[in-house]
């Protein structure tokens, strides 16, 4: 492990005013989104859509890194240029999703644990050879009357830490993603309590596994009331609750926090992120930015609709979302002492 290289990559991913484009949807998820928009669920349709994304002119204005899927990191443009090379030429760092999805946690109905540790070491070596410089692993935790259990939190935190250690050994910056799902009727306060418990355990496991905090990034969900909660929080309340939770749990050695959108609308995710910057500029030990998937892509996907004639308009829509989030994190540096 070269900690200097990992740290430099982590800071490059957290470049001021920039965030991550999460385009790492699995084949099943991508096909489901295509089906909802009337797009054929084929390898070529997925390739064409992802070419639309990576080849968007000006994307690097607000994107520092792109998280790819196994299929995507191997694909090429119609001109035969690899997507990895297109990103590199634009100054965008290629990354790769390496988990194999969430599966039922034995003995704990309604809870899941993410799998993919078996065989991960050689897969990471291959991804480095393909040009990846960082990776991502997503854990999924659901809030319910008796969930998440201690077992569920511990199992997912341990898997995240083992993945992160393997990534750093392979020369990849690990993005650690413990997602507390938005589904359900839980309150903002309940989400805050669960998220705090989850993050405490995640960092406990990261320390146990010897992960260098300077060479990793955190990708958490924001603290939000459940989608079915009758009392939704204000933008300021979400910003305050989220930052308070991070301050209690995330060590200052971590270079940055890149939020997932977690099912929020593009407008809501951007609004909440902007409020954090407005309310806490210059007072936080780490940078805050975005690592959005649907919140960046959905307008472009709907405009494209599988039609080559719509590519330019779809790229404009993607760039508009990127610029909105660039503006949200460009209100002023959130890092204490930053100029």
Short mmCIF file of N, CA, C and O in Angstrom, two decimals, residues 122-240:
data_model
loop_
_atom_site.label_atom_id
_atom_site.label_comp_id
_atom_site.label_asym_id
_atom_site.label_seq_id
_atom_site.Cartn_x
_atom_site.Cartn_y
_atom_site.Cartn_z
N UNK A 122 -8.20 -10.95 -6.39
CA UNK A 122 -7.83 -10.96 -7.81
C UNK A 122 -8.70 -10.05 -8.67
O UNK A 122 -8.22 -9.51 -9.68
N UNK A 123 -9.96 -9.85 -8.29
CA UNK A 123 -10.80 -8.92 -9.05
C UNK A 123 -10.26 -7.50 -8.95
O UNK A 123 -10.26 -6.75 -9.94
N UNK A 124 -9.80 -7.12 -7.77
CA UNK A 124 -9.25 -5.79 -7.58
C UNK A 124 -7.99 -5.60 -8.43
O UNK A 124 -7.78 -4.55 -9.03
N UNK A 125 -7.16 -6.63 -8.48
CA UNK A 125 -5.95 -6.57 -9.29
C UNK A 125 -6.30 -6.33 -10.75
O UNK A 125 -5.67 -5.50 -11.44
N UNK A 126 -7.33 -7.02 -11.24
CA UNK A 126 -7.75 -6.84 -12.62
C UNK A 126 -8.29 -5.44 -12.85
O UNK A 126 -7.98 -4.80 -13.88
N UNK A 127 -9.08 -4.93 -11.92
CA UNK A 127 -9.65 -3.60 -12.10
C UNK A 127 -8.56 -2.52 -12.14
O UNK A 127 -8.67 -1.54 -12.88
N UNK A 128 -7.52 -2.71 -11.33
CA UNK A 128 -6.39 -1.78 -11.39
C UNK A 128 -5.76 -1.81 -12.77
O UNK A 128 -5.45 -0.76 -13.36
N UNK A 129 -5.60 -3.00 -13.32
CA UNK A 129 -5.04 -3.14 -14.67
C UNK A 129 -5.93 -2.49 -15.72
O UNK A 129 -5.44 -2.00 -16.75
N UNK A 130 -7.24 -2.49 -15.48
CA UNK A 130 -8.18 -1.88 -16.42
C UNK A 130 -8.24 -0.36 -16.27
O UNK A 130 -8.90 0.31 -17.08
N UNK A 131 -7.59 0.19 -15.24
CA UNK A 131 -7.51 1.64 -15.10
C UNK A 131 -8.23 2.24 -13.91
O UNK A 131 -8.21 3.46 -13.74
N UNK A 132 -8.87 1.42 -13.09
CA UNK A 132 -9.58 1.96 -11.92
C UNK A 132 -8.58 2.47 -10.87
O UNK A 132 -7.52 1.88 -10.67
N UNK A 133 -8.96 3.54 -10.21
CA UNK A 133 -8.11 4.08 -9.13
C UNK A 133 -8.84 4.14 -7.80
O UNK A 133 -8.25 4.46 -6.78
N UNK A 134 -10.13 3.88 -7.82
CA UNK A 134 -10.87 3.78 -6.57
C UNK A 134 -12.00 2.78 -6.75
O UNK A 134 -12.29 2.34 -7.87
N UNK A 135 -12.61 2.38 -5.64
CA UNK A 135 -13.67 1.37 -5.68
C UNK A 135 -14.79 1.76 -4.74
O UNK A 135 -14.67 2.69 -3.94
N UNK A 136 -15.91 1.03 -4.87
CA UNK A 136 -17.07 1.30 -4.01
C UNK A 136 -17.73 -0.01 -3.59
O UNK A 136 -17.81 -0.96 -4.37
N UNK A 137 -18.20 -0.03 -2.34
CA UNK A 137 -18.93 -1.17 -1.79
C UNK A 137 -20.10 -0.61 -1.00
O UNK A 137 -19.93 0.24 -0.13
N UNK A 138 -21.32 -1.09 -1.30
CA UNK A 138 -22.53 -0.55 -0.68
C UNK A 138 -23.12 -1.56 0.29
O UNK A 138 -23.34 -2.71 -0.04
N UNK A 139 -23.36 -1.09 1.51
CA UNK A 139 -24.11 -1.86 2.50
C UNK A 139 -25.50 -1.23 2.62
O UNK A 139 -25.65 -0.02 2.47
N UNK A 140 -26.50 -2.05 2.89
CA UNK A 140 -27.89 -1.59 2.94
C UNK A 140 -28.48 -1.91 4.31
O UNK A 140 -28.48 -3.06 4.74
N UNK A 141 -28.99 -0.89 4.97
CA UNK A 141 -29.60 -1.07 6.29
C UNK A 141 -30.99 -0.46 6.29
O UNK A 141 -31.18 0.68 5.86
N UNK A 142 -31.95 -1.23 6.77
CA UNK A 142 -33.35 -0.81 6.79
C UNK A 142 -33.79 -0.50 8.21
O UNK A 142 -33.50 -1.25 9.14
N UNK A 143 -34.51 0.62 8.36
CA UNK A 143 -35.05 0.99 9.68
C UNK A 143 -36.43 0.38 9.84
O UNK A 143 -37.29 0.52 8.97
N UNK A 144 -36.64 -0.32 10.95
CA UNK A 144 -37.93 -0.91 11.28
C UNK A 144 -38.07 -1.00 12.79
O UNK A 144 -37.19 -0.54 13.52
N UNK A 145 -39.14 -1.61 13.28
CA UNK A 145 -39.36 -1.70 14.73
C UNK A 145 -38.18 -2.34 15.46
O UNK A 145 -37.81 -1.90 16.55
N UNK A 146 -37.60 -3.38 14.89
CA UNK A 146 -36.46 -4.05 15.52
C UNK A 146 -35.26 -4.08 14.57
O UNK A 146 -34.39 -4.94 14.70
N UNK A 147 -35.21 -3.14 13.66
CA UNK A 147 -34.14 -3.13 12.67
C UNK A 147 -33.56 -1.73 12.54
O UNK A 147 -34.28 -0.75 12.70
N UNK A 148 -32.26 -1.65 12.23
CA UNK A 148 -31.35 -2.77 12.03
C UNK A 148 -30.90 -3.37 13.36
O UNK A 148 -30.75 -2.65 14.34
N UNK A 149 -30.67 -4.67 13.37
CA UNK A 149 -30.20 -5.35 14.58
C UNK A 149 -28.70 -5.11 14.75
O UNK A 149 -28.01 -4.68 13.81
N UNK A 150 -28.20 -5.40 15.93
CA UNK A 150 -26.76 -5.30 16.14
C UNK A 150 -26.03 -6.23 15.19
O UNK A 150 -24.97 -5.90 14.67
N UNK A 151 -26.60 -7.42 14.97
CA UNK A 151 -25.97 -8.37 14.07
C UNK A 151 -25.90 -7.82 12.66
O UNK A 151 -24.88 -7.96 11.96
N UNK A 152 -26.98 -7.19 12.21
CA UNK A 152 -27.01 -6.63 10.86
C UNK A 152 -26.00 -5.51 10.70
O UNK A 152 -25.30 -5.43 9.69
N UNK A 153 -25.92 -4.63 11.70
CA UNK A 153 -24.96 -3.53 11.63
C UNK A 153 -23.54 -4.07 11.65
O UNK A 153 -22.69 -3.67 10.85
N UNK A 154 -23.27 -5.03 12.54
CA UNK A 154 -21.93 -5.58 12.67
C UNK A 154 -21.48 -6.32 11.42
O UNK A 154 -20.35 -6.15 10.94
N UNK A 155 -22.38 -7.13 10.84
CA UNK A 155 -22.02 -7.90 9.65
C UNK A 155 -21.67 -6.99 8.49
O UNK A 155 -20.69 -7.20 7.77
N UNK A 156 -22.47 -5.95 8.28
CA UNK A 156 -22.23 -5.04 7.17
C UNK A 156 -21.00 -4.18 7.41
O UNK A 156 -20.22 -3.92 6.48
N UNK A 157 -20.79 -3.73 8.63
CA UNK A 157 -19.61 -2.91 8.94
C UNK A 157 -18.33 -3.73 8.75
O UNK A 157 -17.32 -3.22 8.24
N UNK A 158 -18.37 -4.99 9.18
CA UNK A 158 -17.19 -5.85 9.03
C UNK A 158 -16.88 -6.07 7.55
O UNK A 158 -15.71 -5.99 7.13
N UNK A 159 -17.91 -6.32 6.72
CA UNK A 159 -17.68 -6.52 5.29
C UNK A 159 -17.11 -5.26 4.65
O UNK A 159 -16.20 -5.33 3.82
N UNK A 160 -17.64 -4.10 5.02
CA UNK A 160 -17.13 -2.84 4.49
C UNK A 160 -15.65 -2.67 4.84
O UNK A 160 -14.84 -2.22 4.01
N UNK A 161 -15.28 -3.01 6.08
CA UNK A 161 -13.90 -2.84 6.51
C UNK A 161 -12.96 -3.82 5.82
O UNK A 161 -11.83 -3.46 5.43
N UNK A 162 -13.38 -5.06 5.65
CA UNK A 162 -12.55 -6.04 4.95
C UNK A 162 -12.36 -5.62 3.49
O UNK A 162 -11.26 -5.72 2.94
N UNK A 163 -13.42 -5.17 2.87
CA UNK A 163 -13.32 -4.66 1.49
C UNK A 163 -12.34 -3.50 1.41
O UNK A 163 -11.48 -3.44 0.52
N UNK A 164 -12.46 -2.56 2.36
CA UNK A 164 -11.60 -1.37 2.33
C UNK A 164 -10.14 -1.74 2.50
O UNK A 164 -9.26 -1.19 1.81
N UNK A 165 -9.85 -2.69 3.38
CA UNK A 165 -8.47 -3.12 3.59
C UNK A 165 -7.91 -3.77 2.33
O UNK A 165 -6.76 -3.52 1.93
N UNK A 166 -8.71 -4.60 1.68
CA UNK A 166 -8.27 -5.25 0.44
C UNK A 166 -8.04 -4.22 -0.66
O UNK A 166 -7.08 -4.33 -1.45
N UNK A 167 -8.90 -3.23 -0.75
CA UNK A 167 -8.73 -2.18 -1.75
C UNK A 167 -7.40 -1.45 -1.55
O UNK A 167 -6.64 -1.25 -2.51
N UNK A 168 -7.14 -1.03 -0.33
CA UNK A 168 -5.91 -0.28 -0.10
C UNK A 168 -4.67 -1.12 -0.38
O UNK A 168 -3.68 -0.63 -0.91
N UNK A 169 -4.73 -2.42 -0.07
CA UNK A 169 -3.61 -3.31 -0.37
C UNK A 169 -3.38 -3.41 -1.88
O UNK A 169 -2.25 -3.59 -2.33
N UNK A 170 -4.47 -3.28 -2.66
CA UNK A 170 -4.37 -3.36 -4.12
C UNK A 170 -4.05 -2.01 -4.76
O UNK A 170 -3.83 -1.94 -5.98
N UNK A 171 -4.03 -0.92 -3.97
CA UNK A 171 -3.73 0.39 -4.51
C UNK A 171 -4.95 1.20 -4.92
O UNK A 171 -4.83 2.18 -5.65
N UNK A 172 -6.14 0.79 -4.45
CA UNK A 172 -7.38 1.49 -4.76
C UNK A 172 -7.89 2.24 -3.54
O UNK A 172 -7.87 1.70 -2.42
N UNK A 173 -8.39 3.44 -3.74
CA UNK A 173 -9.05 4.17 -2.66
C UNK A 173 -10.44 3.56 -2.45
O UNK A 173 -11.24 3.53 -3.39
N UNK A 174 -10.75 3.07 -1.26
CA UNK A 174 -12.08 2.52 -1.03
C UNK A 174 -13.09 3.60 -0.67
O UNK A 174 -12.83 4.44 0.20
N UNK A 175 -14.23 3.59 -1.35
CA UNK A 175 -15.36 4.40 -0.92
C UNK A 175 -16.26 3.48 -0.11
O UNK A 175 -16.71 2.45 -0.60
N UNK A 176 -16.48 3.85 1.12
CA UNK A 176 -17.25 3.04 2.07
C UNK A 176 -18.66 3.60 2.12
O UNK A 176 -18.87 4.74 2.52
N UNK A 177 -19.63 2.78 1.72
CA UNK A 177 -21.02 3.26 1.57
C UNK A 177 -21.99 2.49 2.46
O UNK A 177 -22.52 1.45 2.05
N UNK A 178 -22.25 2.97 3.66
CA UNK A 178 -23.30 2.38 4.48
C UNK A 178 -24.60 3.17 4.29
O UNK A 178 -24.76 4.27 4.80
N UNK A 179 -25.53 2.61 3.53
CA UNK A 179 -26.76 3.33 3.20
C UNK A 179 -27.88 2.94 4.15
O UNK A 179 -28.29 1.77 4.21
N UNK A 180 -28.40 3.91 4.88
CA UNK A 180 -29.60 3.73 5.69
C UNK A 180 -30.77 4.13 4.80
O UNK A 180 -30.90 5.29 4.40
N UNK A 181 -31.61 3.18 4.47
CA UNK A 181 -32.63 3.40 3.45
C UNK A 181 -33.68 4.41 3.88
O UNK A 181 -34.05 4.50 5.06
N UNK A 182 -34.20 5.10 2.89
CA UNK A 182 -35.23 6.13 3.10
C UNK A 182 -36.62 5.53 3.29
O UNK A 182 -37.52 6.20 3.79
N UNK A 183 -36.80 4.28 2.91
CA UNK A 183 -38.13 3.66 2.98
C UNK A 183 -38.60 3.50 4.41
O UNK A 183 -37.82 3.23 5.32
N UNK A 184 -39.91 3.71 4.61
CA UNK A 184 -40.50 3.50 5.93
C UNK A 184 -41.06 4.78 6.52
O UNK A 184 -40.90 5.87 5.97
N UNK A 185 -41.71 4.65 7.69
CA UNK A 185 -42.34 5.81 8.33
C UNK A 185 -41.51 6.43 9.45
O UNK A 185 -42.01 7.23 10.23
N UNK A 186 -40.23 6.06 9.56
CA UNK A 186 -39.41 6.52 10.69
C UNK A 186 -39.23 8.05 10.68
O UNK A 186 -39.26 8.70 9.63
N UNK A 187 -38.98 8.58 11.85
CA UNK A 187 -38.80 10.03 12.01
C UNK A 187 -37.36 10.43 11.71
O UNK A 187 -36.46 9.59 11.62
N UNK A 188 -37.14 11.73 11.61
CA UNK A 188 -35.80 12.25 11.43
C UNK A 188 -34.91 11.83 12.61
O UNK A 188 -33.75 11.43 12.42
N UNK A 189 -35.45 11.93 13.82
CA UNK A 189 -34.67 11.58 15.01
C UNK A 189 -34.28 10.11 15.01
O UNK A 189 -33.16 9.75 15.39
N UNK A 190 -35.19 9.24 14.59
CA UNK A 190 -34.88 7.81 14.54
C UNK A 190 -33.79 7.53 13.50
O UNK A 190 -32.88 6.75 13.75
N UNK A 191 -33.86 8.19 12.36
CA UNK A 191 -32.84 8.03 11.33
C UNK A 191 -31.49 8.51 11.85
O UNK A 191 -30.45 7.87 11.61
N UNK A 192 -31.48 9.62 12.57
CA UNK A 192 -30.23 10.15 13.12
C UNK A 192 -29.60 9.16 14.10
O UNK A 192 -28.39 8.91 14.06
N UNK A 193 -30.42 8.56 14.95
CA UNK A 193 -29.91 7.61 15.93
C UNK A 193 -29.34 6.36 15.26
O UNK A 193 -28.26 5.87 15.63
N UNK A 194 -30.05 5.85 14.28
CA UNK A 194 -29.59 4.66 13.57
C UNK A 194 -28.32 4.96 12.78
O UNK A 194 -27.35 4.20 12.81
N UNK A 195 -28.31 6.08 12.05
CA UNK A 195 -27.13 6.43 11.25
C UNK A 195 -25.91 6.61 12.14
O UNK A 195 -24.80 6.16 11.79
N UNK A 196 -26.09 7.22 13.30
CA UNK A 196 -24.96 7.40 14.23
C UNK A 196 -24.44 6.05 14.71
O UNK A 196 -23.22 5.81 14.75
N UNK A 197 -25.33 5.14 15.05
CA UNK A 197 -24.91 3.81 15.50
C UNK A 197 -24.17 3.08 14.39
O UNK A 197 -23.13 2.43 14.64
N UNK A 198 -24.68 3.16 13.19
CA UNK A 198 -24.06 2.49 12.04
C UNK A 198 -22.65 3.04 11.79
O UNK A 198 -21.68 2.28 11.63
N UNK A 199 -22.52 4.36 11.75
CA UNK A 199 -21.22 4.95 11.45
C UNK A 199 -20.20 4.68 12.54
O UNK A 199 -19.01 4.47 12.26
N UNK A 200 -20.64 4.67 13.81
CA UNK A 200 -19.73 4.32 14.90
C UNK A 200 -19.15 2.92 14.67
O UNK A 200 -17.95 2.69 14.81
N UNK A 201 -20.01 1.97 14.31
CA UNK A 201 -19.56 0.60 14.11
C UNK A 201 -18.69 0.48 12.86
O UNK A 201 -17.70 -0.27 12.87
N UNK A 202 -19.03 1.20 11.82
CA UNK A 202 -18.22 1.16 10.60
C UNK A 202 -16.79 1.61 10.88
O UNK A 202 -15.82 0.94 10.50
N UNK A 203 -16.63 2.73 11.57
CA UNK A 203 -15.28 3.21 11.84
C UNK A 203 -14.56 2.37 12.88
O UNK A 203 -13.32 2.25 12.84
N UNK A 204 -15.29 1.75 13.78
CA UNK A 204 -14.68 0.80 14.70
C UNK A 204 -14.08 -0.38 13.93
O UNK A 204 -12.94 -0.80 14.16
N UNK A 205 -14.84 -0.90 12.96
CA UNK A 205 -14.36 -2.02 12.15
C UNK A 205 -13.22 -1.59 11.22
O UNK A 205 -12.28 -2.37 11.00
N UNK A 206 -13.29 -0.40 10.68
CA UNK A 206 -12.21 0.09 9.83
C UNK A 206 -10.90 0.16 10.61
O UNK A 206 -9.83 -0.23 10.10
N UNK A 207 -10.95 0.63 11.85
CA UNK A 207 -9.75 0.68 12.68
C UNK A 207 -9.26 -0.74 12.98
O UNK A 207 -8.05 -1.02 12.92
N UNK A 208 -10.18 -1.64 13.29
CA UNK A 208 -9.81 -3.02 13.60
C UNK A 208 -9.09 -3.68 12.43
O UNK A 208 -8.13 -4.44 12.61
N UNK A 209 -9.52 -3.38 11.21
CA UNK A 209 -8.94 -3.99 10.02
C UNK A 209 -7.72 -3.23 9.48
O UNK A 209 -7.18 -3.58 8.44
N UNK A 210 -7.31 -2.19 10.18
CA UNK A 210 -6.10 -1.48 9.80
C UNK A 210 -6.24 -0.58 8.59
O UNK A 210 -5.24 -0.29 7.91
N UNK A 211 -7.43 -0.12 8.30
CA UNK A 211 -7.64 0.76 7.14
C UNK A 211 -7.11 2.16 7.44
O UNK A 211 -7.40 2.73 8.50
N UNK A 212 -6.33 2.69 6.53
CA UNK A 212 -5.79 4.04 6.68
C UNK A 212 -6.87 5.05 6.33
O UNK A 212 -7.30 5.13 5.17
N UNK A 213 -7.33 5.79 7.31
CA UNK A 213 -8.45 6.71 7.10
C UNK A 213 -8.12 7.81 6.10
O UNK A 213 -9.00 8.31 5.39
N UNK A 214 -6.84 8.17 6.01
CA UNK A 214 -6.44 9.23 5.07
C UNK A 214 -6.61 8.80 3.61
O UNK A 214 -6.66 9.66 2.73
N UNK A 215 -6.68 7.50 3.38
CA UNK A 215 -6.76 6.99 2.02
C UNK A 215 -8.09 6.35 1.70
O UNK A 215 -8.15 5.40 0.90
N UNK A 216 -9.17 6.86 2.27
CA UNK A 216 -10.52 6.36 1.99
C UNK A 216 -11.49 7.52 1.97
O UNK A 216 -11.17 8.63 2.38
N UNK A 217 -12.70 7.26 1.49
CA UNK A 217 -13.79 8.24 1.51
C UNK A 217 -15.04 7.57 2.04
O UNK A 217 -15.22 6.35 1.90
N UNK A 218 -15.91 8.36 2.64
CA UNK A 218 -17.19 7.87 3.15
C UNK A 218 -18.31 8.32 2.22
O UNK A 218 -18.35 9.47 1.79
N UNK A 219 -19.22 7.39 1.91
CA UNK A 219 -20.40 7.71 1.10
C UNK A 219 -21.65 7.33 1.89
O UNK A 219 -22.19 6.25 1.72
N UNK A 220 -22.13 8.20 2.76
CA UNK A 220 -23.30 7.89 3.57
C UNK A 220 -24.58 8.44 2.97
O UNK A 220 -24.56 9.24 2.03
N UNK A 221 -25.68 8.00 3.53
CA UNK A 221 -26.97 8.63 3.23
C UNK A 221 -27.12 9.86 4.13
O UNK A 221 -26.50 9.95 5.19
N UNK A 222 -27.92 10.80 3.70
CA UNK A 222 -28.24 11.94 4.55
C UNK A 222 -29.22 11.49 5.63
O UNK A 222 -29.89 10.47 5.49
N UNK A 223 -29.30 12.24 6.70
CA UNK A 223 -30.26 11.95 7.76
C UNK A 223 -31.60 12.55 7.35
O UNK A 223 -31.75 13.77 7.24
N UNK A 224 -32.57 11.67 7.12
CA UNK A 224 -33.87 12.07 6.57
C UNK A 224 -34.99 11.32 7.27
O UNK A 224 -34.81 10.16 7.69
N UNK A 225 -36.13 11.95 7.39
CA UNK A 225 -37.32 11.21 7.82
C UNK A 225 -37.69 10.22 6.73
O UNK A 225 -37.45 10.46 5.55
N UNK A 226 -38.27 9.08 7.12
CA UNK A 226 -38.66 8.08 6.14
C UNK A 226 -39.66 8.64 5.14
O UNK A 226 -40.40 9.59 5.43
N UNK A 227 -39.69 8.06 3.96
CA UNK A 227 -40.57 8.55 2.89
C UNK A 227 -42.03 8.53 3.30
O UNK A 227 -42.83 9.33 2.80
N UNK A 228 -42.40 7.62 4.23
CA UNK A 228 -43.80 7.51 4.66
C UNK A 228 -44.07 8.22 5.98
O UNK A 228 -45.16 8.08 6.54
N UNK A 229 -43.09 8.96 6.48
CA UNK A 229 -43.29 9.69 7.73
C UNK A 229 -44.20 10.89 7.48
O UNK A 229 -43.95 11.67 6.55
N UNK A 230 -45.25 11.08 8.28
CA UNK A 230 -46.16 12.21 8.04
C UNK A 230 -45.52 13.57 8.32
O UNK A 230 -46.00 14.58 7.84
N UNK A 231 -44.45 13.58 9.11
CA UNK A 231 -43.81 14.85 9.45
C UNK A 231 -42.43 14.90 8.80
O UNK A 231 -41.45 14.37 9.32
N UNK A 232 -42.36 15.53 7.64
CA UNK A 232 -41.10 15.65 6.92
C UNK A 232 -40.30 16.85 7.44
O UNK A 232 -40.86 17.87 7.80
N UNK A 233 -38.99 16.70 7.47
CA UNK A 233 -38.12 17.74 8.01
C UNK A 233 -37.91 18.85 6.98
O UNK A 233 -38.03 18.65 5.77
N UNK A 234 -37.56 20.02 7.48
CA UNK A 234 -37.21 21.13 6.60
C UNK A 234 -35.79 20.92 6.07
O UNK A 234 -35.03 20.08 6.58
N UNK A 235 -35.45 21.70 5.08
CA UNK A 235 -34.10 21.61 4.52
C UNK A 235 -33.05 21.88 5.60
O UNK A 235 -32.04 21.17 5.70
N UNK A 236 -33.28 22.90 6.41
CA UNK A 236 -32.33 23.24 7.47
C UNK A 236 -32.22 22.12 8.50
O UNK A 236 -31.12 21.81 8.99
N UNK A 237 -33.33 21.49 8.83
CA UNK A 237 -33.30 20.41 9.81
C UNK A 237 -32.51 19.21 9.29
O UNK A 237 -31.76 18.57 10.03
N UNK A 238 -32.68 18.90 8.01
CA UNK A 238 -31.91 17.80 7.41
C UNK A 238 -30.42 18.13 7.43
O UNK A 238 -29.59 17.29 7.81
N UNK A 239 -30.07 19.34 7.04
CA UNK A 239 -28.66 19.74 7.03
C UNK A 239 -28.06 19.66 8.42
O UNK A 239 -26.97 19.12 8.62
N UNK A 240 -28.77 20.19 9.41
CA UNK A 240 -28.25 20.20 10.77
C UNK A 240 -28.13 18.80 11.35
O UNK A 240 -27.13 18.45 11.98
#
